[in-house]
Short mmCIF file of C-alpha atoms in Angstrom, two decimals:
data_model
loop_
_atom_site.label_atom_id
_atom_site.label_comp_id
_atom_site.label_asym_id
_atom_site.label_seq_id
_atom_site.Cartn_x
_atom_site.Cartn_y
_atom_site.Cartn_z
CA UNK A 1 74.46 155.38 67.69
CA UNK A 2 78.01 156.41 67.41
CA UNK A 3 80.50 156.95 70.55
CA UNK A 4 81.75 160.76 71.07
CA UNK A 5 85.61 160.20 70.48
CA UNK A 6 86.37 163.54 72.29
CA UNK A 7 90.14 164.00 71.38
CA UNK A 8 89.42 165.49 68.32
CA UNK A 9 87.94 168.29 70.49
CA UNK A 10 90.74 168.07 72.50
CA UNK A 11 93.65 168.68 70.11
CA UNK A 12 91.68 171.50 68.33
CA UNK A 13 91.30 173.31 71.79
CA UNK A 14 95.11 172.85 72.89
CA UNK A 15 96.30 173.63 69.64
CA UNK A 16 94.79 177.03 69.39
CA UNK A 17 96.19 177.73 73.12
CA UNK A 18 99.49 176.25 72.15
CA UNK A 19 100.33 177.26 69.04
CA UNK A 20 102.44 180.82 69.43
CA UNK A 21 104.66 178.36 72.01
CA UNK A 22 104.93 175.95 69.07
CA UNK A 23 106.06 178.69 66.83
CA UNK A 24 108.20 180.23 69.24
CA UNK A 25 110.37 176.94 69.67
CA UNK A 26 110.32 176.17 66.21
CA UNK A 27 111.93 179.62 65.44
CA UNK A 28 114.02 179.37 68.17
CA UNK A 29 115.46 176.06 67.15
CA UNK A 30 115.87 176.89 64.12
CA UNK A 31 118.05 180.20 64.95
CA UNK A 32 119.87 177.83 67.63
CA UNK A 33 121.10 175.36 64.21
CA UNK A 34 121.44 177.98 61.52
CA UNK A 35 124.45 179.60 63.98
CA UNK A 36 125.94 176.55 65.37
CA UNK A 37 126.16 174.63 62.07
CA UNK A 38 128.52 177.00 61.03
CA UNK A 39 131.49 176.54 63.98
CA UNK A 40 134.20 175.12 63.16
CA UNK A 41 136.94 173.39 65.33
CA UNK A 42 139.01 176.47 64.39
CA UNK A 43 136.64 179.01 66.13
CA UNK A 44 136.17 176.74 68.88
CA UNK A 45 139.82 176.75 69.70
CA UNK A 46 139.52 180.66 69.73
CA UNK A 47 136.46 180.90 71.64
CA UNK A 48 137.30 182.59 75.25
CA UNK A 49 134.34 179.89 76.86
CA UNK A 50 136.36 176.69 75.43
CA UNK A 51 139.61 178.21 76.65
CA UNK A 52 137.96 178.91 80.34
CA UNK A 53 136.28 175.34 80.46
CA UNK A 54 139.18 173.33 78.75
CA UNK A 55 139.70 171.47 82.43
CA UNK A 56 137.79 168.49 80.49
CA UNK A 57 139.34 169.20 76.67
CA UNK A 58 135.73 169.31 75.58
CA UNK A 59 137.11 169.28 71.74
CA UNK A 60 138.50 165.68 72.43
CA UNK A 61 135.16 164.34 73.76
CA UNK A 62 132.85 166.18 71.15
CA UNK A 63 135.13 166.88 67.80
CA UNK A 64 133.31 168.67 65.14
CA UNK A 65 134.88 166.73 62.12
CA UNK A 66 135.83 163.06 62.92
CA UNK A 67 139.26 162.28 62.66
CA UNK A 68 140.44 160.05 59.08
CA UNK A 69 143.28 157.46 60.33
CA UNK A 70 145.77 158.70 56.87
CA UNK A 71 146.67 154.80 56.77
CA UNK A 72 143.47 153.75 55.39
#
């Protein structure tokens, strides 16, 4: 006689209570890329939140486009 392998079960019963919170942070993620991808160092130089929070030059820590050493 064969064991009952109850996660089978399991994963069918969470995924149809979980899946609008699946779909909800998949869209949401996806928003969250699609408008950041597009920044560039330019518009965060202009942004009023850099300027307010520039105590720790956040552009120096996290640049958007590594800097090329021109002597290479």
């Amino acid at each position: 006689m064969r064991k009952f392998d109850p996660w089978p079960v399991f994963f069918r019963r969470e995924f149809n209570r979980n899946w609008p919170f699946l779909v909800g942070f998949a869209i949401t993620g996806a928003f969250i890329v699609k408008l950041t991808a597009g920044l560039t160092e330019e518009d965060a130089k202009n942004s009023r939140f850099v300027q307010e929070h520039n105590r720790y030059d956040l552009l120096d820590l996290f640049p958007i486009v590594p800097e090329v050493d021109p002597a290479d």
